[in-house]
Amino acid sequence: MYIEKIFEMKKLILVILIASNFSCKKNCVDLNDTHWTLFYKHNSTFNYYAESDLYFKNDNSIENYRNFDTILGTWMSDKKKLKIQFNNDDEYEGTIVSSDSMAGTLILPHGDHGVWYAKRK
């Protein structure tokens, strides 16, 4: 009887661990204090992606280190959805695909639409 209770308790702990791990992987990607490589095209007809570095800060601000300057902005996420608004009025919306990748579309102030994706460093 004692061994059966230990076995049942171990099974219960295993189920809880698996369930919490699965739900967090599916719904909880913490972007705070993370660095990403951003690949973007400001126009979908371009045949190349420009590259820059993103830093998601803990206070929901973001820094985009480009070749010659740094663009600042804010970010927010809700489970798998992500929205970034930069101070130059570039807007990035997308989906957090996994703990190390995300992708979406962007809108520039002058009306161009593009695409982007990012990989965690």
mmCIF file of C-alpha atoms in Angstrom:
data_model
loop_
_atom_site.group_PDB
_atom_site.id
_atom_site.type_symbol
_atom_site.label_atom_id
_atom_site.label_comp_id
_atom_site.label_asym_id
_atom_site.label_seq_id
_atom_site.Cartn_x
_atom_site.Cartn_y
_atom_site.Cartn_z
ATOM 1 C CA MET A 1 0.000 0.000 0.000
ATOM 2 C CA TYR A 2 2.828 2.388 0.889
ATOM 3 C CA ILE A 3 4.650 1.631 -2.396
ATOM 4 C CA GLU A 4 1.428 2.206 -4.368
ATOM 5 C CA LYS A 5 0.983 5.646 -2.776
ATOM 6 C CA ILE A 6 4.583 6.589 -3.618
ATOM 7 C CA PHE A 7 4.065 5.399 -7.195
ATOM 8 C CA GLU A 8 0.813 7.413 -7.504
ATOM 9 C CA MET A 9 2.520 10.498 -6.046
ATOM 10 C CA LYS A 10 5.402 10.179 -8.531
ATOM 11 C CA LYS A 11 2.903 9.835 -11.388
ATOM 12 C CA LEU A 12 1.039 12.934 -10.209
ATOM 13 C CA ILE A 13 4.263 14.963 -9.961
ATOM 14 C CA LEU A 14 5.305 13.814 -13.424
ATOM 15 C CA VAL A 15 1.925 14.807 -14.906
ATOM 16 C CA ILE A 16 2.116 18.243 -13.262
ATOM 17 C CA LEU A 17 5.656 18.818 -14.529
ATOM 18 C CA ILE A 18 4.774 17.764 -18.071
ATOM 19 C CA ALA A 19 1.621 19.896 -18.109
ATOM 20 C CA SER A 20 3.337 23.009 -16.762
ATOM 21 C CA ASN A 21 6.274 22.582 -19.138
ATOM 22 C CA PHE A 22 3.985 22.094 -22.136
ATOM 23 C CA SER A 23 1.744 25.053 -21.338
ATOM 24 C CA CYS A 24 4.669 27.387 -20.722
ATOM 25 C CA LYS A 25 6.397 26.391 -23.950
ATOM 26 C CA LYS A 26 3.155 26.952 -25.784
ATOM 27 C CA ASN A 27 2.057 30.215 -24.179
ATOM 28 C CA CYS A 28 4.898 31.814 -22.215
ATOM 29 C CA VAL A 29 7.879 33.254 -24.042
ATOM 30 C CA ASP A 30 9.616 35.787 -21.824
ATOM 31 C CA LEU A 31 11.130 38.494 -24.035
ATOM 32 C CA ASN A 32 12.416 40.583 -21.122
ATOM 33 C CA ASP A 33 16.146 41.274 -21.316
ATOM 34 C CA THR A 34 16.663 39.245 -24.510
ATOM 35 C CA HIS A 35 18.696 39.933 -27.643
ATOM 36 C CA TRP A 36 17.554 39.004 -31.151
ATOM 37 C CA THR A 37 18.827 39.297 -34.704
ATOM 38 C CA LEU A 38 16.182 41.016 -36.828
ATOM 39 C CA PHE A 39 15.878 40.363 -40.567
ATOM 40 C CA TYR A 40 13.522 42.712 -42.419
ATOM 41 C CA LYS A 41 12.413 43.881 -45.854
ATOM 42 C CA HIS A 42 10.664 47.254 -46.054
ATOM 43 C CA ASN A 43 9.018 46.192 -49.298
ATOM 44 C CA SER A 44 8.040 42.634 -50.149
ATOM 45 C CA THR A 45 9.471 43.063 -53.672
ATOM 46 C CA PHE A 46 13.009 43.446 -52.282
ATOM 47 C CA ASN A 47 15.089 40.315 -52.806
ATOM 48 C CA TYR A 48 17.211 40.712 -49.663
ATOM 49 C CA TYR A 49 16.707 41.159 -45.941
ATOM 50 C CA ALA A 50 18.432 43.940 -44.024
ATOM 51 C CA GLU A 51 19.766 42.921 -40.618
ATOM 52 C CA SER A 52 19.891 44.623 -37.222
ATOM 53 C CA ASP A 53 19.979 43.735 -33.521
ATOM 54 C CA LEU A 54 16.994 43.998 -31.183
ATOM 55 C CA TYR A 55 17.203 44.304 -27.419
ATOM 56 C CA PHE A 56 13.917 43.752 -25.549
ATOM 57 C CA LYS A 57 14.309 45.536 -22.216
ATOM 58 C CA ASN A 58 12.496 44.730 -18.968
ATOM 59 C CA ASP A 59 10.524 48.002 -18.977
ATOM 60 C CA ASN A 60 8.883 47.153 -22.343
ATOM 61 C CA SER A 61 11.220 49.475 -24.201
ATOM 62 C CA ILE A 62 13.199 48.168 -27.157
ATOM 63 C CA GLU A 63 16.399 49.171 -28.890
ATOM 64 C CA ASN A 64 17.037 48.413 -32.572
ATOM 65 C CA TYR A 65 20.779 48.664 -33.290
ATOM 66 C CA ARG A 66 21.130 49.259 -37.023
ATOM 67 C CA ASN A 67 24.256 49.920 -39.098
ATOM 68 C CA PHE A 68 24.572 53.620 -38.381
ATOM 69 C CA ASP A 69 21.981 54.445 -35.748
ATOM 70 C CA THR A 70 19.771 53.095 -32.997
ATOM 71 C CA ILE A 71 15.981 53.316 -33.102
ATOM 72 C CA LEU A 72 14.118 53.249 -29.781
ATOM 73 C CA GLY A 73 10.574 52.140 -29.159
ATOM 74 C CA THR A 74 8.191 50.093 -27.052
ATOM 75 C CA TRP A 75 6.955 46.532 -27.262
ATOM 76 C CA MET A 76 4.099 44.474 -25.880
ATOM 77 C CA SER A 77 3.184 40.839 -26.164
ATOM 78 C CA ASP A 78 0.165 38.776 -25.307
ATOM 79 C CA LYS A 79 1.028 35.083 -25.344
ATOM 80 C CA LYS A 80 1.952 34.537 -28.994
ATOM 81 C CA LYS A 81 1.169 38.028 -30.379
ATOM 82 C CA LEU A 82 3.801 40.783 -30.480
ATOM 83 C CA LYS A 83 3.582 44.475 -31.335
ATOM 84 C CA ILE A 84 6.554 46.845 -31.599
ATOM 85 C CA GLN A 85 6.164 50.599 -32.102
ATOM 86 C CA PHE A 86 9.398 52.461 -32.878
ATOM 87 C CA ASN A 87 9.870 56.209 -32.324
ATOM 88 C CA ASN A 88 10.262 56.746 -36.087
ATOM 89 C CA ASP A 89 6.663 55.394 -36.488
ATOM 90 C CA ASP A 90 7.683 51.991 -37.896
ATOM 91 C CA GLU A 91 5.184 49.406 -36.649
ATOM 92 C CA TYR A 92 6.014 45.719 -36.401
ATOM 93 C CA GLU A 93 3.340 43.141 -35.657
ATOM 94 C CA GLY A 94 3.903 39.451 -35.480
ATOM 95 C CA THR A 95 3.731 36.094 -33.865
ATOM 96 C CA ILE A 96 6.121 34.518 -31.404
ATOM 97 C CA VAL A 97 6.687 31.218 -33.162
ATOM 98 C CA SER A 98 8.862 29.597 -30.500
ATOM 99 C CA SER A 99 11.237 30.552 -27.702
ATOM 100 C CA ASP A 100 13.877 31.460 -30.297
ATOM 101 C CA SER A 101 11.955 32.725 -33.348
ATOM 102 C CA MET A 102 9.292 35.249 -34.301
ATOM 103 C CA ALA A 103 7.942 36.651 -37.577
ATOM 104 C CA GLY A 104 5.464 39.170 -38.898
ATOM 105 C CA THR A 105 4.693 42.198 -41.018
ATOM 106 C CA LEU A 106 5.721 45.832 -40.765
ATOM 107 C CA ILE A 107 4.224 49.140 -41.791
ATOM 108 C CA LEU A 108 6.371 52.196 -42.458
ATOM 109 C CA PRO A 109 5.147 55.782 -41.932
ATOM 110 C CA HIS A 110 5.114 56.489 -45.684
ATOM 111 C CA GLY A 111 2.846 53.495 -46.299
ATOM 112 C CA ASP A 112 5.168 50.695 -47.450
ATOM 113 C CA HIS A 113 4.453 47.244 -46.077
ATOM 114 C CA GLY A 114 7.129 44.669 -45.471
ATOM 115 C CA VAL A 115 7.956 41.436 -43.705
ATOM 116 C CA TRP A 116 10.341 40.492 -40.931
ATOM 117 C CA TYR A 117 11.557 37.618 -38.810
ATOM 118 C CA ALA A 118 13.893 37.408 -35.828
ATOM 119 C CA LYS A 119 16.046 34.778 -34.155
ATOM 120 C CA ARG A 120 17.146 34.807 -30.539
ATOM 121 C CA LYS A 121 20.871 35.229 -30.017
#
